[in-house]
């Protein structure tokens, strides 16, 4: 029985792989079927997963085993219930409170986090002596790094009309950004090819046994 | 207040006359979160070995190297826990010789190495408050053109002309992602436009919190323009939490409903090109925006307009022209000028050998 199920599962995977690939030609019933099953199945899966991996261990189990020690958990539980009150039209307004708390705390936490990770890290990483190395290529790289960072930041300066001399660093900034996007594009496409290789490997190895 | 925890020297075991004179002591790293100890020594030996007792009391080597500089910082410790260290000079004299000491790292109320962090946050925050206040008093701030946002009117107009819907994707981030919040502020303006033109707006969501917020935002927008009856709650819907399931669902919507304008604004990852390419094939006018640097190239090549990073966050002020939001944006711009000045100063001080300036900012990372 288990052997039948594994073979059935394999053929099912192959069917859905081809159904998804068929979208490359055009939208068709096979793609529609695969899409609807994928969306429906994943929605159900995540509902069960979130209940068993978050709600149960982090809320229900803790409250049942040690209610007094975990009484603070009633706050997120109450916020969750307030969200559920959206179901009834008359109580929909209650859900605005948890949404406001979520947005406010997210903005506050992220402000502190990004100031450290994005702003200060970037500033200190750019504070370099460009002529510290004897290698001309490293010196050139350091100079480009400093100019690129400054011009890149200046491109996002919105309070001044960018014309005349003040447009120069901005234009340089967008050039630096576009060149970095080009490099990033090539790098990521290479990584995505590995996903395709993974699917082809499944078809040729696990299904057709053409390759070892 | 300088709190120093420490202890010096528990004992010498074998001290031989030929042995190099050795002094070993430990200091708590001052003004920190209590996770580091400074181990200091004074010895004539060439090399030193430092060991730390593990939970079973077994000595584990943590440093073996040159005796100069005569200090080593042991990091990632647990605050208020006592640690034992054993110091050995190498080469040793005739017999083995070591010094042991123990110490307890203490947490202070102020982390001095994060002072630059505090100062920058304070300066930028004060600037933002100042500019908001001046904007409230009536000062008109200029904001330069952002073509990606100017396209919004064009996209809505085109959808209205064709009698087709507008698709808005708020990204795959949850509501705790600042990009999703920025995306929802743009959705508010877009919903107002679509309500004014009686154009259908489709908003598929990945997370329940985003769904609730998006519905609130769109409903408010329809109310604002006096068309609450035109609001259709079922067009703002949940698809699935799964990343690629969500993308497959949106692809299906794009090829079947054929929206005339697609907006991909928010946090995107590997699905960015799948979405943008499908939208491109349907012939829709596409506007995208994200702060995910790795995904921007895909949007740039496959969308008509792209909001790059900070432009996404400036969108709300740009679209609303609300004096308060413009003041806030002006404060952000002040922060950018400050960053440029600090970088230039940092480069100059590094060139003339004043490394303290860079260390002051680097301290935050440690």
PDB file of C-alpha atoms in Angstrom, chain B residues 111-302:
ATOM      1  CA  UNK B 111      25.430  51.002  26.545  1.00  0.00           C
ATOM      2  CA  UNK B 112      28.094  53.550  25.716  1.00  0.00           C
ATOM      3  CA  UNK B 113      29.024  51.912  22.409  1.00  0.00           C
ATOM      4  CA  UNK B 114      25.537  52.748  21.158  1.00  0.00           C
ATOM      5  CA  UNK B 115      25.892  56.478  21.837  1.00  0.00           C
ATOM      6  CA  UNK B 116      26.239  57.313  18.129  1.00  0.00           C
ATOM      7  CA  UNK B 117      23.040  55.367  17.506  1.00  0.00           C
ATOM      8  CA  UNK B 118      21.181  57.444  20.096  1.00  0.00           C
ATOM      9  CA  UNK B 119      22.583  60.724  18.806  1.00  0.00           C
ATOM     10  CA  UNK B 120      21.637  60.035  15.188  1.00  0.00           C
ATOM     11  CA  UNK B 121      18.145  58.905  16.159  1.00  0.00           C
ATOM     12  CA  UNK B 122      17.705  62.005  18.303  1.00  0.00           C
ATOM     13  CA  UNK B 123      18.993  64.433  15.677  1.00  0.00           C
ATOM     14  CA  UNK B 124      16.820  62.973  12.909  1.00  0.00           C
ATOM     15  CA  UNK B 125      13.766  62.745  15.171  1.00  0.00           C
ATOM     16  CA  UNK B 126      14.177  66.369  16.266  1.00  0.00           C
ATOM     17  CA  UNK B 127      14.550  67.413  12.626  1.00  0.00           C
ATOM     18  CA  UNK B 128      11.365  65.553  11.661  1.00  0.00           C
ATOM     19  CA  UNK B 129       9.386  67.115  14.524  1.00  0.00           C
ATOM     20  CA  UNK B 130      10.779  70.560  13.638  1.00  0.00           C
ATOM     21  CA  UNK B 131       9.843  70.298   9.960  1.00  0.00           C
ATOM     22  CA  UNK B 132       6.384  68.927  10.772  1.00  0.00           C
ATOM     23  CA  UNK B 133       5.789  71.861  13.118  1.00  0.00           C
ATOM     24  CA  UNK B 134       6.917  74.416  10.527  1.00  0.00           C
ATOM     25  CA  UNK B 135       4.768  72.719   7.877  1.00  0.00           C
ATOM     26  CA  UNK B 136       1.774  72.941  10.213  1.00  0.00           C
ATOM     27  CA  UNK B 137       2.433  76.649  10.606  1.00  0.00           C
ATOM     28  CA  UNK B 138       1.979  77.003   6.871  1.00  0.00           C
ATOM     29  CA  UNK B 139       5.436  76.651   5.350  1.00  0.00           C
ATOM     30  CA  UNK B 140       5.175  75.072   1.918  1.00  0.00           C
ATOM     31  CA  UNK B 141       7.851  72.476   1.215  1.00  0.00           C
ATOM     32  CA  UNK B 142       8.901  71.530  -2.275  1.00  0.00           C
ATOM     33  CA  UNK B 143       8.975  67.887  -3.302  1.00  0.00           C
ATOM     34  CA  UNK B 144      10.534  66.838  -6.577  1.00  0.00           C
ATOM     35  CA  UNK B 145       8.727  64.812  -9.206  1.00  0.00           C
ATOM     36  CA  UNK B 146       8.536  61.029  -8.770  1.00  0.00           C
ATOM     37  CA  UNK B 147       7.444  59.621 -12.141  1.00  0.00           C
ATOM     38  CA  UNK B 148       6.356  56.275 -10.711  1.00  0.00           C
ATOM     39  CA  UNK B 149       3.734  58.004  -8.606  1.00  0.00           C
ATOM     40  CA  UNK B 150       2.656  60.398 -11.342  1.00  0.00           C
ATOM     41  CA  UNK B 151       1.720  57.321 -13.365  1.00  0.00           C
ATOM     42  CA  UNK B 152      -1.017  56.391 -10.922  1.00  0.00           C
ATOM     43  CA  UNK B 153      -3.522  58.782 -12.478  1.00  0.00           C
ATOM     44  CA  UNK B 154      -2.600  57.552 -15.954  1.00  0.00           C
ATOM     45  CA  UNK B 155      -3.025  53.907 -14.921  1.00  0.00           C
ATOM     46  CA  UNK B 156      -6.423  54.489 -13.312  1.00  0.00           C
ATOM     47  CA  UNK B 157      -7.536  56.517 -16.353  1.00  0.00           C
ATOM     48  CA  UNK B 158      -6.509  53.744 -18.690  1.00  0.00           C
ATOM     49  CA  UNK B 159      -8.371  51.113 -16.650  1.00  0.00           C
ATOM     50  CA  UNK B 160     -11.476  53.332 -16.672  1.00  0.00           C
ATOM     51  CA  UNK B 161     -11.298  53.814 -20.432  1.00  0.00           C
ATOM     52  CA  UNK B 162     -10.989  50.085 -21.023  1.00  0.00           C
ATOM     53  CA  UNK B 163     -13.639  49.206 -18.461  1.00  0.00           C
ATOM     54  CA  UNK B 164     -11.240  46.787 -16.829  1.00  0.00           C
ATOM     55  CA  UNK B 165     -10.237  46.438 -13.181  1.00  0.00           C
ATOM     56  CA  UNK B 166      -7.096  47.569 -11.369  1.00  0.00           C
ATOM     57  CA  UNK B 167      -5.024  44.944  -9.545  1.00  0.00           C
ATOM     58  CA  UNK B 168      -3.169  45.994  -6.394  1.00  0.00           C
ATOM     59  CA  UNK B 169      -0.765  43.518  -4.773  1.00  0.00           C
ATOM     60  CA  UNK B 170       0.435  44.695  -1.320  1.00  0.00           C
ATOM     61  CA  UNK B 171       3.438  42.378  -1.350  1.00  0.00           C
ATOM     62  CA  UNK B 172       4.049  39.183   0.556  1.00  0.00           C
ATOM     63  CA  UNK B 173       5.040  40.820   3.847  1.00  0.00           C
ATOM     64  CA  UNK B 174       2.819  40.837   6.901  1.00  0.00           C
ATOM     65  CA  UNK B 175       1.630  43.963   8.646  1.00  0.00           C
ATOM     66  CA  UNK B 176       4.828  44.087  10.729  1.00  0.00           C
ATOM     67  CA  UNK B 177       6.781  44.889   7.559  1.00  0.00           C
ATOM     68  CA  UNK B 178       7.229  48.629   7.083  1.00  0.00           C
ATOM     69  CA  UNK B 179       6.972  48.170   3.300  1.00  0.00           C
ATOM     70  CA  UNK B 180       3.500  46.689   3.657  1.00  0.00           C
ATOM     71  CA  UNK B 181       2.445  49.696   5.716  1.00  0.00           C
ATOM     72  CA  UNK B 182       3.830  52.053   3.044  1.00  0.00           C
ATOM     73  CA  UNK B 183       2.026  50.001   0.435  1.00  0.00           C
ATOM     74  CA  UNK B 184      -1.299  50.379   2.246  1.00  0.00           C
ATOM     75  CA  UNK B 185      -0.930  54.161   2.353  1.00  0.00           C
ATOM     76  CA  UNK B 186      -0.567  54.143  -1.441  1.00  0.00           C
ATOM     77  CA  UNK B 187      -3.564  51.791  -1.667  1.00  0.00           C
ATOM     78  CA  UNK B 188      -5.604  54.424   0.128  1.00  0.00           C
ATOM     79  CA  UNK B 189      -4.861  57.018  -2.580  1.00  0.00           C
ATOM     80  CA  UNK B 190      -5.402  54.500  -5.355  1.00  0.00           C
ATOM     81  CA  UNK B 191      -8.747  53.446  -3.873  1.00  0.00           C
ATOM     82  CA  UNK B 192      -9.845  57.085  -3.811  1.00  0.00           C
ATOM     83  CA  UNK B 193      -8.985  57.435  -7.488  1.00  0.00           C
ATOM     84  CA  UNK B 194     -10.711  54.199  -8.423  1.00  0.00           C
ATOM     85  CA  UNK B 195     -13.794  55.267  -6.441  1.00  0.00           C
ATOM     86  CA  UNK B 196     -13.863  58.630  -8.216  1.00  0.00           C
ATOM     87  CA  UNK B 197     -13.658  56.960 -11.630  1.00  0.00           C
ATOM     88  CA  UNK B 198     -15.923  54.017 -10.690  1.00  0.00           C
ATOM     89  CA  UNK B 199     -13.203  51.554 -11.580  1.00  0.00           C
ATOM     90  CA  UNK B 200     -13.093  48.157  -9.950  1.00  0.00           C
ATOM     91  CA  UNK B 201     -10.185  47.514  -7.599  1.00  0.00           C
ATOM     92  CA  UNK B 202      -8.927  43.981  -6.865  1.00  0.00           C
ATOM     93  CA  UNK B 203      -6.669  43.416  -3.843  1.00  0.00           C
ATOM     94  CA  UNK B 204      -5.554  39.824  -3.158  1.00  0.00           C
ATOM     95  CA  UNK B 205      -3.854  39.454   0.252  1.00  0.00           C
ATOM     96  CA  UNK B 206      -1.471  36.918   1.654  1.00  0.00           C
ATOM     97  CA  UNK B 207      -2.017  37.478   5.377  1.00  0.00           C
ATOM     98  CA  UNK B 208      -5.181  37.925   7.390  1.00  0.00           C
ATOM     99  CA  UNK B 209      -3.873  41.053   9.135  1.00  0.00           C
ATOM    100  CA  UNK B 210      -3.032  42.655   5.800  1.00  0.00           C
ATOM    101  CA  UNK B 211      -6.472  41.676   4.525  1.00  0.00           C
ATOM    102  CA  UNK B 212      -8.187  43.393   7.464  1.00  0.00           C
ATOM    103  CA  UNK B 213      -6.049  46.521   7.140  1.00  0.00           C
ATOM    104  CA  UNK B 214      -6.523  46.666   3.359  1.00  0.00           C
ATOM    105  CA  UNK B 215     -10.300  46.414   3.729  1.00  0.00           C
ATOM    106  CA  UNK B 216     -10.289  49.210   6.292  1.00  0.00           C
ATOM    107  CA  UNK B 217      -8.112  51.407   4.093  1.00  0.00           C
ATOM    108  CA  UNK B 218     -10.223  50.896   0.963  1.00  0.00           C
ATOM    109  CA  UNK B 219     -13.506  51.337   2.812  1.00  0.00           C
ATOM    110  CA  UNK B 220     -12.221  54.620   4.299  1.00  0.00           C
ATOM    111  CA  UNK B 221     -11.145  55.801   0.857  1.00  0.00           C
ATOM    112  CA  UNK B 222     -14.566  55.101  -0.655  1.00  0.00           C
ATOM    113  CA  UNK B 223     -16.214  56.893   2.255  1.00  0.00           C
ATOM    114  CA  UNK B 224     -13.877  59.856   1.801  1.00  0.00           C
ATOM    115  CA  UNK B 225     -14.971  60.433  -1.797  1.00  0.00           C
ATOM    116  CA  UNK B 226     -18.625  59.930  -0.861  1.00  0.00           C
ATOM    117  CA  UNK B 227     -19.162  56.589  -2.572  1.00  0.00           C
ATOM    118  CA  UNK B 228     -19.542  54.044   0.230  1.00  0.00           C
ATOM    119  CA  UNK B 229     -22.016  51.998  -1.819  1.00  0.00           C
ATOM    120  CA  UNK B 230     -19.436  51.404  -4.541  1.00  0.00           C
ATOM    121  CA  UNK B 231     -17.149  49.627  -2.063  1.00  0.00           C
ATOM    122  CA  UNK B 232     -17.069  45.878  -2.710  1.00  0.00           C
ATOM    123  CA  UNK B 233     -15.554  44.001   0.202  1.00  0.00           C
ATOM    124  CA  UNK B 234     -15.345  40.719  -1.681  1.00  0.00           C
ATOM    125  CA  UNK B 235     -12.831  42.212  -4.153  1.00  0.00           C
ATOM    126  CA  UNK B 236     -10.318  42.503  -1.328  1.00  0.00           C
ATOM    127  CA  UNK B 237      -9.764  38.913  -0.431  1.00  0.00           C
ATOM    128  CA  UNK B 238      -7.444  36.364   1.125  1.00  0.00           C
ATOM    129  CA  UNK B 239      -5.678  33.877  -1.142  1.00  0.00           C
ATOM    130  CA  UNK B 240      -3.234  31.798   0.860  1.00  0.00           C
ATOM    131  CA  UNK B 241      -0.309  32.198   3.261  1.00  0.00           C
ATOM    132  CA  UNK B 242       1.909  30.168   0.974  1.00  0.00           C
ATOM    133  CA  UNK B 243       4.302  32.333  -1.034  1.00  0.00           C
ATOM    134  CA  UNK B 244       4.058  30.546  -4.366  1.00  0.00           C
ATOM    135  CA  UNK B 245       0.442  29.548  -3.884  1.00  0.00           C
ATOM    136  CA  UNK B 246      -0.274  33.275  -3.533  1.00  0.00           C
ATOM    137  CA  UNK B 247       1.661  34.012  -6.725  1.00  0.00           C
ATOM    138  CA  UNK B 248      -0.103  31.236  -8.654  1.00  0.00           C
ATOM    139  CA  UNK B 249      -3.429  32.709  -7.557  1.00  0.00           C
ATOM    140  CA  UNK B 250      -2.491  36.232  -8.675  1.00  0.00           C
ATOM    141  CA  UNK B 251      -1.207  34.930 -12.009  1.00  0.00           C
ATOM    142  CA  UNK B 252      -4.601  33.303 -12.533  1.00  0.00           C
ATOM    143  CA  UNK B 253      -6.366  36.577 -11.711  1.00  0.00           C
ATOM    144  CA  UNK B 254      -4.161  38.480 -14.165  1.00  0.00           C
ATOM    145  CA  UNK B 255      -4.787  36.146 -17.101  1.00  0.00           C
ATOM    146  CA  UNK B 256      -8.519  35.735 -16.450  1.00  0.00           C
ATOM    147  CA  UNK B 257      -9.643  39.148 -15.243  1.00  0.00           C
ATOM    148  CA  UNK B 258      -7.159  40.974 -17.509  1.00  0.00           C
ATOM    149  CA  UNK B 259      -6.691  44.065 -15.289  1.00  0.00           C
ATOM    150  CA  UNK B 260      -5.680  47.147 -17.249  1.00  0.00           C
ATOM    151  CA  UNK B 261      -3.323  48.348 -14.497  1.00  0.00           C
ATOM    152  CA  UNK B 262      -1.225  46.330 -12.068  1.00  0.00           C
ATOM    153  CA  UNK B 263       0.363  47.729  -8.920  1.00  0.00           C
ATOM    154  CA  UNK B 264       2.983  45.635  -7.127  1.00  0.00           C
ATOM    155  CA  UNK B 265       3.922  47.675  -4.092  1.00  0.00           C
ATOM    156  CA  UNK B 266       5.404  46.322  -0.878  1.00  0.00           C
ATOM    157  CA  UNK B 267       7.752  43.564   0.139  1.00  0.00           C
ATOM    158  CA  UNK B 268       8.583  41.051  -2.591  1.00  0.00           C
ATOM    159  CA  UNK B 269      10.976  38.165  -2.846  1.00  0.00           C
ATOM    160  CA  UNK B 270      11.461  35.377  -5.379  1.00  0.00           C
ATOM    161  CA  UNK B 271       7.998  35.861  -6.858  1.00  0.00           C
ATOM    162  CA  UNK B 272       8.635  39.383  -8.191  1.00  0.00           C
ATOM    163  CA  UNK B 273       9.598  38.346 -11.724  1.00  0.00           C
ATOM    164  CA  UNK B 274       6.819  35.741 -11.959  1.00  0.00           C
ATOM    165  CA  UNK B 275       4.244  38.407 -11.156  1.00  0.00           C
ATOM    166  CA  UNK B 276       5.707  41.184 -13.265  1.00  0.00           C
ATOM    167  CA  UNK B 277       6.274  38.975 -16.324  1.00  0.00           C
ATOM    168  CA  UNK B 278       2.731  37.605 -16.246  1.00  0.00           C
ATOM    169  CA  UNK B 279       1.390  41.144 -15.928  1.00  0.00           C
ATOM    170  CA  UNK B 280       3.586  42.268 -18.829  1.00  0.00           C
ATOM    171  CA  UNK B 281       2.184  39.483 -21.024  1.00  0.00           C
ATOM    172  CA  UNK B 282      -1.379  40.603 -20.318  1.00  0.00           C
ATOM    173  CA  UNK B 283      -0.512  44.068 -21.623  1.00  0.00           C
ATOM    174  CA  UNK B 284      -1.363  45.895 -18.410  1.00  0.00           C
ATOM    175  CA  UNK B 285       0.333  49.141 -17.441  1.00  0.00           C
ATOM    176  CA  UNK B 286       2.491  48.150 -14.476  1.00  0.00           C
ATOM    177  CA  UNK B 287       3.773  50.113 -11.504  1.00  0.00           C
ATOM    178  CA  UNK B 288       5.964  48.416  -8.938  1.00  0.00           C
ATOM    179  CA  UNK B 289       7.848  49.443  -5.831  1.00  0.00           C
ATOM    180  CA  UNK B 290       9.832  47.727  -3.167  1.00  0.00           C
ATOM    181  CA  UNK B 291      12.752  48.280  -0.839  1.00  0.00           C
ATOM    182  CA  UNK B 292      14.056  44.752  -1.496  1.00  0.00           C
ATOM    183  CA  UNK B 293      17.231  45.642  -3.377  1.00  0.00           C
ATOM    184  CA  UNK B 294      17.579  42.122  -4.788  1.00  0.00           C
ATOM    185  CA  UNK B 295      14.107  42.237  -6.390  1.00  0.00           C
ATOM    186  CA  UNK B 296      14.267  45.746  -7.859  1.00  0.00           C
ATOM    187  CA  UNK B 297      16.117  44.637 -11.030  1.00  0.00           C
ATOM    188  CA  UNK B 298      13.221  42.356 -11.975  1.00  0.00           C
ATOM    189  CA  UNK B 299      10.683  45.118 -11.539  1.00  0.00           C
ATOM    190  CA  UNK B 300      12.839  47.611 -13.431  1.00  0.00           C
ATOM    191  CA  UNK B 301      13.021  45.346 -16.500  1.00  0.00           C
ATOM    192  CA  UNK B 302       9.407  44.221 -16.575  1.00  0.00           C
TER     193      UNK B 302
END
